[in-house]
Coordinates of C-alpha atoms in Angstrom, one line a residue:
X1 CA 7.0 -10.7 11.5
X2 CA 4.3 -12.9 12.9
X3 CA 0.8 -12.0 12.3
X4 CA -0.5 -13.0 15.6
X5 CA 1.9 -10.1 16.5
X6 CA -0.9 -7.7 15.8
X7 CA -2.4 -7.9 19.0
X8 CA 1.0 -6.3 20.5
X9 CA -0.2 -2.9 20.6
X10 CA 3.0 -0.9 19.9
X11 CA 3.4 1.9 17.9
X12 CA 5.7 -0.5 15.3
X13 CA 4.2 -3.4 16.3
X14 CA 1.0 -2.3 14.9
X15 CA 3.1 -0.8 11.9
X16 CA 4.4 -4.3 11.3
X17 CA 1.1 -6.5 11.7
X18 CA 0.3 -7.3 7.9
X19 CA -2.8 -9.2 9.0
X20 CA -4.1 -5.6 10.6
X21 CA -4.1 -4.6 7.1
X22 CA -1.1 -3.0 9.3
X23 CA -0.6 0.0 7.3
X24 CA 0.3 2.2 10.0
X25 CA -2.7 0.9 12.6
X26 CA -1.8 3.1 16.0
X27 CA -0.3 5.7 14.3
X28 CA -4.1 7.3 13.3
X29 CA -4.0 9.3 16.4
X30 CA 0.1 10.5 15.9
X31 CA -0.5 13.4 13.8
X32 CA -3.0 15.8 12.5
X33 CA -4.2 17.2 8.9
X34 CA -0.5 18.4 7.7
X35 CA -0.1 15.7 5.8
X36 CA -2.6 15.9 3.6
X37 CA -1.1 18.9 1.7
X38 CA 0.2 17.1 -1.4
X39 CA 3.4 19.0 -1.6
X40 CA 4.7 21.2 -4.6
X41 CA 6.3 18.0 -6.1
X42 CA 9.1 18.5 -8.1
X43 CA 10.8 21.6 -8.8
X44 CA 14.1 20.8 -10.9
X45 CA 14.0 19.5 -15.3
X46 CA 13.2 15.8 -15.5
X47 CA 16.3 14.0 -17.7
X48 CA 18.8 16.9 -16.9
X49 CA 22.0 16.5 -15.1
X50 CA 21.4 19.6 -13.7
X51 CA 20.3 20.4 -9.7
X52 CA 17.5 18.5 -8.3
X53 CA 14.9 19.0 -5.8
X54 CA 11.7 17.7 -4.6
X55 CA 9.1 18.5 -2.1
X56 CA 7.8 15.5 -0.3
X57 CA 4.8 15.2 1.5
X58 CA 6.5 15.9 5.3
X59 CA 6.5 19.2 3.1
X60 CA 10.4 18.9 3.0
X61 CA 12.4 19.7 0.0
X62 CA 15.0 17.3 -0.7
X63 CA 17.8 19.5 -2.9
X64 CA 20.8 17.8 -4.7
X65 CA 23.7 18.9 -7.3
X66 CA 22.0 16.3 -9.9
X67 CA 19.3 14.2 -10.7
X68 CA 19.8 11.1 -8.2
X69 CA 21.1 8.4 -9.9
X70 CA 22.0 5.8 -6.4
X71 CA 18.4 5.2 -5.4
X72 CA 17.6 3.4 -2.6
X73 CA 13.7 2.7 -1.8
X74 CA 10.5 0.6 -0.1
X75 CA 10.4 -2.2 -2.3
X76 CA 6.9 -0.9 -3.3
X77 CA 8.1 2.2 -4.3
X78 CA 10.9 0.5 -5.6
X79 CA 8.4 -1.5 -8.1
X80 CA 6.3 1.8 -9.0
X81 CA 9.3 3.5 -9.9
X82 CA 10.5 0.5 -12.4
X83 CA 7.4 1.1 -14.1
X84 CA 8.4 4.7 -15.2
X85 CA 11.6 3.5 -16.1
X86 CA 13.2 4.4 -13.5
X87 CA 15.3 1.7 -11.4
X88 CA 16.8 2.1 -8.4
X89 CA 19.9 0.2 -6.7
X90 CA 18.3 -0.9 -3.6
X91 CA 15.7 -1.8 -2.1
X92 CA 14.1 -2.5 1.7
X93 CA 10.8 -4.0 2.7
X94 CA 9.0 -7.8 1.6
X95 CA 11.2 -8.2 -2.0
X96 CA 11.4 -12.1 -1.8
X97 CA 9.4 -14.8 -1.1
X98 CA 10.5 -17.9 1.0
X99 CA 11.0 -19.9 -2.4
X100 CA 13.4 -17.5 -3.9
X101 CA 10.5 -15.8 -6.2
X102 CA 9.5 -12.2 -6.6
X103 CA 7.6 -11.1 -3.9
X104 CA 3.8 -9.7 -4.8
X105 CA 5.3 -6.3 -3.7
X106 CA 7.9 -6.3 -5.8
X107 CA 5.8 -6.2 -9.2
X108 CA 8.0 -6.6 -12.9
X109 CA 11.0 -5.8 -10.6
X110 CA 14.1 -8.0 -11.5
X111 CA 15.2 -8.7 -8.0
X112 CA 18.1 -10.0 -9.1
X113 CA 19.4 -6.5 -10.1
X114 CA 18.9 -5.1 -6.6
X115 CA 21.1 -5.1 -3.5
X116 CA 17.9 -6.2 -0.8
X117 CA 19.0 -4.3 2.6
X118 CA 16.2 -6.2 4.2
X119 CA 13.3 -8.2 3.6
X120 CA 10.9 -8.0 6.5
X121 CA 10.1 -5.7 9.0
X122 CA 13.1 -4.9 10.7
X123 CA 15.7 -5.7 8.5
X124 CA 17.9 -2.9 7.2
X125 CA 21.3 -3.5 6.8
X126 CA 23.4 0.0 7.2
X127 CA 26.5 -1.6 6.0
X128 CA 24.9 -2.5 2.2
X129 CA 23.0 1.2 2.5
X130 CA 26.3 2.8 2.9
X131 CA 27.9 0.8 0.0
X132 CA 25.6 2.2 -2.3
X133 CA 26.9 5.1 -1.8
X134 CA 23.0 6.5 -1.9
X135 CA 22.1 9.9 -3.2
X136 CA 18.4 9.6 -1.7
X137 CA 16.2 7.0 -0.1
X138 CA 12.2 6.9 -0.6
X139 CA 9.6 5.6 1.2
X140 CA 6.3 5.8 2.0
X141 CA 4.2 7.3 4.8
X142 CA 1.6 5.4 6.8
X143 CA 0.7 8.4 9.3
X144 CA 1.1 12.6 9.6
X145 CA 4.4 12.0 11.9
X146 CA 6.5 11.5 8.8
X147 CA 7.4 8.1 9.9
X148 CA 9.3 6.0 6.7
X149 CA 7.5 2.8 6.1
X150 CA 9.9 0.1 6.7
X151 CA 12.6 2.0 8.3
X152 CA 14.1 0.7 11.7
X153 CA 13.0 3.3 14.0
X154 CA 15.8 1.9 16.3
X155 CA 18.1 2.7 13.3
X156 CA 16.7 6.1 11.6
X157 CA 19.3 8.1 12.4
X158 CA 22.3 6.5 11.2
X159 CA 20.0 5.9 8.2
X160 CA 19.3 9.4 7.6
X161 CA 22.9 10.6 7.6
X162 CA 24.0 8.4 4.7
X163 CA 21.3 10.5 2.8
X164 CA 18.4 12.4 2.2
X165 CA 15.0 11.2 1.9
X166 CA 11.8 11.4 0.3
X167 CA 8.5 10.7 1.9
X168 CA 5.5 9.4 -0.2
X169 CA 1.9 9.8 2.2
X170 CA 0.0 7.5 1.6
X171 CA -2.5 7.7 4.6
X172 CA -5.9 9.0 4.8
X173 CA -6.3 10.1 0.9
X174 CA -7.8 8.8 -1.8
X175 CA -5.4 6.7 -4.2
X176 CA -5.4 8.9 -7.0
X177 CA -3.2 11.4 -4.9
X178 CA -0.3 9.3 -4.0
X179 CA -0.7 8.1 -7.7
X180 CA 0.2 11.6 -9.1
X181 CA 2.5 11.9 -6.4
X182 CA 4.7 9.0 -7.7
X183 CA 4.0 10.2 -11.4
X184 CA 5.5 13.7 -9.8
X185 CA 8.3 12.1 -8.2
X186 CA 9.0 9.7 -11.1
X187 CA 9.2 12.8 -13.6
X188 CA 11.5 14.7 -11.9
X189 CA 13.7 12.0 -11.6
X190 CA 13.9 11.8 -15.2
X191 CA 11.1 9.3 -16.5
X192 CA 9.6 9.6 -19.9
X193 CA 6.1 10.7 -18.9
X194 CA 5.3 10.6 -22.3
X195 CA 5.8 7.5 -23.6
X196 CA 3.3 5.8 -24.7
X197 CA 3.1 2.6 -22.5
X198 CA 2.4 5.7 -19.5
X199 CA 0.1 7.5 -20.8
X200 CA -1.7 4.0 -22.2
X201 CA -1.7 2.9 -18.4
X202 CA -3.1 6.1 -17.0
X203 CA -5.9 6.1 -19.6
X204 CA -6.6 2.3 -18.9
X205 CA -7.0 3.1 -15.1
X206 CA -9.5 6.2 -15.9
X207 CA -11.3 3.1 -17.6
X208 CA -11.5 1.2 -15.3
X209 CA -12.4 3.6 -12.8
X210 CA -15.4 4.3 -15.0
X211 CA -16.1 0.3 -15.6
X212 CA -16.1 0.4 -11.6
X213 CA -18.3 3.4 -10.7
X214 CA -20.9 2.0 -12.8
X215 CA -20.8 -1.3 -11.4
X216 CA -21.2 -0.2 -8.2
X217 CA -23.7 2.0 -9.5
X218 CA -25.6 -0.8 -10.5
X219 CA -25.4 -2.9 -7.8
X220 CA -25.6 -1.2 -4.4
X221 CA -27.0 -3.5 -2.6
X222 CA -23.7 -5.9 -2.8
X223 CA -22.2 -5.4 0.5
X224 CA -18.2 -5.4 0.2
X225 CA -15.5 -6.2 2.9
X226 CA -12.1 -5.7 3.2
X227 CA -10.6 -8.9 5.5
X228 CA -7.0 -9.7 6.5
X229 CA -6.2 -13.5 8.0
X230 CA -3.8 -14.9 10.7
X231 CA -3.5 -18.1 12.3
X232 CA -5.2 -16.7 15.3
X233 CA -7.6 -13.4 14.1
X234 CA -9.7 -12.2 11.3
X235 CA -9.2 -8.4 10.6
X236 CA -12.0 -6.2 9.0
X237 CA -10.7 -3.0 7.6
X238 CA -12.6 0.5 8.0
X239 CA -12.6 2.2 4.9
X240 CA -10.5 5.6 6.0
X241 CA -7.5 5.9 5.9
X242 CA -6.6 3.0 3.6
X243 CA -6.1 5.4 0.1
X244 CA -7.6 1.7 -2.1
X245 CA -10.8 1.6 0.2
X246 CA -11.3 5.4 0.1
X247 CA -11.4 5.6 -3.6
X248 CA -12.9 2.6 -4.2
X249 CA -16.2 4.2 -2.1
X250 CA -15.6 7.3 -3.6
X251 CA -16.4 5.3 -7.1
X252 CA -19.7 4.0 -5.0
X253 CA -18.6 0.9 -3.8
X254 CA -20.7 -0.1 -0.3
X255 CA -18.4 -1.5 1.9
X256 CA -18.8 -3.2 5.6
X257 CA -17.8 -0.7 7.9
X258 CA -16.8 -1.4 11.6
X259 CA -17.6 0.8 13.7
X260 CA -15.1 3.6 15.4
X261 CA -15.4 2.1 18.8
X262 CA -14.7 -1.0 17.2
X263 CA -11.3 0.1 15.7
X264 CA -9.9 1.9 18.4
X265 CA -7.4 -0.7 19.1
X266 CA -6.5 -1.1 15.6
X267 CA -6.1 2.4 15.2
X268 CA -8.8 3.4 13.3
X269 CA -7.6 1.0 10.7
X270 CA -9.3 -1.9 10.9
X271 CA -11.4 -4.0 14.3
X272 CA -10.0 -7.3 14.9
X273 CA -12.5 -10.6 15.2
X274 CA -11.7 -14.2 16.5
X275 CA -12.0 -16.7 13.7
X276 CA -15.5 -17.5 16.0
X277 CA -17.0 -13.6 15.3
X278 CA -15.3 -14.0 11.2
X279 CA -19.3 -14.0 10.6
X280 CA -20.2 -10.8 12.5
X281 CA -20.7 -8.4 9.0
X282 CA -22.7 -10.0 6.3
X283 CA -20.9 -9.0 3.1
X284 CA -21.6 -10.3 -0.6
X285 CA -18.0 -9.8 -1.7
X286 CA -14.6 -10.4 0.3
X287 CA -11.2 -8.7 -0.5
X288 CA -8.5 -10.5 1.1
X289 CA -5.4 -9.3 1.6
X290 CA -2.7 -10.8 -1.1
X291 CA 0.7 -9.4 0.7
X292 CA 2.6 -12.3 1.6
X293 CA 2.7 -12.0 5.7
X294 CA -1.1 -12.6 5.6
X295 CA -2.6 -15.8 5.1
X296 CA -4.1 -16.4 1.5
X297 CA -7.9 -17.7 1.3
X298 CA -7.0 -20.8 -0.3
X299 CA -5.0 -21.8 3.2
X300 CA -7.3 -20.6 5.8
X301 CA -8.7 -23.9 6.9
X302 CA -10.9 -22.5 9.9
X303 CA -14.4 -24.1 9.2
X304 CA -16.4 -20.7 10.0
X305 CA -14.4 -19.0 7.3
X306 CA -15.8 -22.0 4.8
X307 CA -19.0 -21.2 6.3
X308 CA -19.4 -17.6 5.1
X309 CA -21.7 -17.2 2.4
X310 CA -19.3 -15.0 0.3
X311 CA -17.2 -17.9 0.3
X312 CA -19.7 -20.6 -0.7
X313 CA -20.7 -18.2 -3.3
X314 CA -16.8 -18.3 -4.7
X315 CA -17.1 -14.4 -4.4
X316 CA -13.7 -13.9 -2.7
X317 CA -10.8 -11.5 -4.5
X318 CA -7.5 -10.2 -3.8
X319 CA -6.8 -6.7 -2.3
X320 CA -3.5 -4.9 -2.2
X321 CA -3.2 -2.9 0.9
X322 CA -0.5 -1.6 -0.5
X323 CA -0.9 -0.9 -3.9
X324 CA 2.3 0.0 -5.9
X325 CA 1.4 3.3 -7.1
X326 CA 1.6 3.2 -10.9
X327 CA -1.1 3.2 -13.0
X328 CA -0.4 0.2 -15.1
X329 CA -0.2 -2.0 -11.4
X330 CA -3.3 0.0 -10.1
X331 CA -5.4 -1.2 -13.2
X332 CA -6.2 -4.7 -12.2
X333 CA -6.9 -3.2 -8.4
X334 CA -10.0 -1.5 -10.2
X335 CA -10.8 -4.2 -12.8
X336 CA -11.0 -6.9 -10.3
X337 CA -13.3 -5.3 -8.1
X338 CA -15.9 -4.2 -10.9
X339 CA -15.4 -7.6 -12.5
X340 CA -16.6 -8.9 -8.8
X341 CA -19.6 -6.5 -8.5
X342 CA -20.6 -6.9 -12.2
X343 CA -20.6 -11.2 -11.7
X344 CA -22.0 -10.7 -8.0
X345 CA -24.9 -12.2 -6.3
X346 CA -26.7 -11.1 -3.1
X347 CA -25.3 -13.8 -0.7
X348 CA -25.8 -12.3 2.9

C-alpha cells in the first residue's frame, strides 16, 4: 500500500501507512491499559507431544491436544521464531521484495520453504491458510483492541475459524517485554532455549544495551530523531508507544519529540511534516525507517532533506519499526545506534 495513503485517516488505513512508522497509528485511543499485562506465557512442557497451551497478551489461552506443529504467522514473527529453531509453514505480511529477494522483515528466513498467503497489507489468501491445515496462527498486536497485525479485518472471521490464534503486544512497552514474550512463546513451542547460539544472543544484546546506555550517557546533548519518508510527507515518530524508541530512551537516548497536539492525527504515533517543514526539529542523528514500503535515504531526492545538517554530517541510520523480536536480530538495533552516538557530532 501506498505511502501517501497515510493521510487517509482510517482505522486500517493508518494501520497500513508504513511511512507513519504505521504501527498501529489511530488505534492509540482504541483500548486502554489491559494490554499491558504480559500474560502468564506458556503453560504446557516445551519439546513434548503432549497438550499445549499458551496465554497471549489479549490474556486468552490458546489450548491444543499437542505442541503445534502447522504454524502459520506475521512474517516478522515468522522470522523471530526461525531464530529459535522453530519454523513455521506459512507466512502473511511483507516476505518478498519486488526483485524476488528476502524481504528485510523476513530475516535468515528461507522464503522459499514457506507458503506466502500475502505479501502486503491486505493480502491473505483463505484458500492457502486452509490448505495448511493450521494448528495456530500468530501475530502481533499494534493496539489494546487485540487487533492481529496484518490480518484482513474484512476477513477475520473466516480466518479465525480455520484456527486459533496467538497475539504478541507489541504496543506501548518497552522492547525487552515482547522480547521475552517471544522467548516465552518460542519455548513452549518446543525451542532449545538452551543452546548455546540463544543464550550467546541474549548475552550479546545485554551488551549492547550496556555499550548503548553509556553512549548516551556520554553524549546527551546529541539530539536523536526517528523519521519515516514518502513521496509526498516526512513522518517524525513520538517515542511512546513504539517498544524500539521506548527502550532506547529508557537506555538515555534524547530523542526529538513532537508534541501530543502534534500527533493527534497520527495517533499518538508519530506528527506528519511536508517535505518543506522536514527541517522543523533540529536533530544530530536520524533513524530512518528501513521497511521496504518507506522510501530509503539514499532515494529521497527532495533538496531540503539534503539540506539537513544530520545529513551533510553522514549521521543517518536505519531503524526497524518493527523489530523481529529475537535477541540475535535485536543486537545490531542497539549496536547501530551506540555506534551513531559514540562517532556523533553536534550538527543542529
Amino acid at each position: 500500500m501506498s505511502l501517501a495513503r497515510a493521510t487517509h485517516l482510517t482505522r486500517r488505513g493508518l494501520l497500513a501507512a508504513g511511512g507513519a512508522l504505521g504501527l498501529g497509528a489511530a488505534l492509540a485511543a482504541c483500548g486502554d491499559d489491559k494490554g499491558k499485562d504480559s500474560g502468564s506465557g506458556a503453560e504446557g512442557k516445551a519439546g513434548t507431544s503432549g497438550p499445549w497451551s499458551f496465554k497471549d497478551d489479549r490474556g486468552t489461552t490458546v489450548k491444543l491436544d499437542k505442541v503445534p506443529a502447522n504454524i502459520v504467522a506475521f512474517t516478522g514473527v515468522g522470522a523471530a521464531l526461525y531464530d529459535y529453531g522453530i519454523q513455521v509453514k506459512g507466512v502473511f505480511g511483507p516476505t518478498k521484495t519486488t526483485a524476488g529477494k528476502a524481504d528485510v522483515q523476513a530475516g535468515d528466513m528461507d522464503i522459499s520453504k514457506v507458503t506466502v498467503l500475502g505479501n502486503a497489507w491486505g493480502q491473505f489468501s483463505i484458500e492457502k491458510y486452509a490448505s495448511l491445515a493450521p494448528d495456530v496462527l500468530i501475530s502481533t498486536m499494534f493496539d489494546n483492541a487485540g487487533t492481529l497485525w496484518y490480518v484482513p479485518e474484512e476477513s477475520k472471521k473466516k480466518i479465525a475459524q480455520l484456527a486459533p490464534s496467538v497475539g504478541i503486544s507489541v504496543y506501548d512497552r518497552q522492547l525487552t517485554q515482547p522480547l521475552q514474550r517471544m522467548w516465552d512463546l518460542a519455548e513452549s513451542l518446543g525451542a532449545d532455549m538452551k543452546a548455546a547460539e540463544v543464550t550467546d544472543a541474549k548475552k550479546r544484546f545485554e551488551d549492547a544495551a550496556a555499550r548503548l546506555r553509556a553512549a548516551a550517557k556520554a553524549k546527551p546533548d546529541i539530539k536523536v530523531m526517528a523519521g519515516s519518508a514518502s513521496d509526498q510527507l516526512f513522518y517524525v515518530s513520538g517515542t511512546n508507544l513504539s517498544i524500539d524508541l521506548e527502550y532506547f530512551k529508557a537506555l538515555g537516548v534524547n530523542f526529538v519529540e513532537p508534541p501530543e497536539s502534534a500527533k493527534k492525527q497520527g495517533g499518538g504515533w508519530f506528527e506528519s511534516l511536508s517535505w518543506e517543514n522536514v527541517d522543523k526539529y533540529k536533530a544530530d542523528i536520524i533513524m530512518m525507517d528501513d521497511r521496504t514500503s518507506a522510501i530509503q535515504p539514499a532515494d529521497i531526492t527532495k533538496a531540503t532533506w539534503k539540506k539537513l545538517p544530520a545529513v551533510k554530517a553522514g549521521q543517518v541510520i536505519a531503524r526497524s519499526p518493527e523489530p523481529i523480536l529475537s535477541y540475535d536480530k535485536c543486537v545490531p538495533l542497539l549496536t547501530s545506534l551506540a555506534e551513531a552516538l559514540e562517532k556523533a557530532r553536534k550538527v543542529s
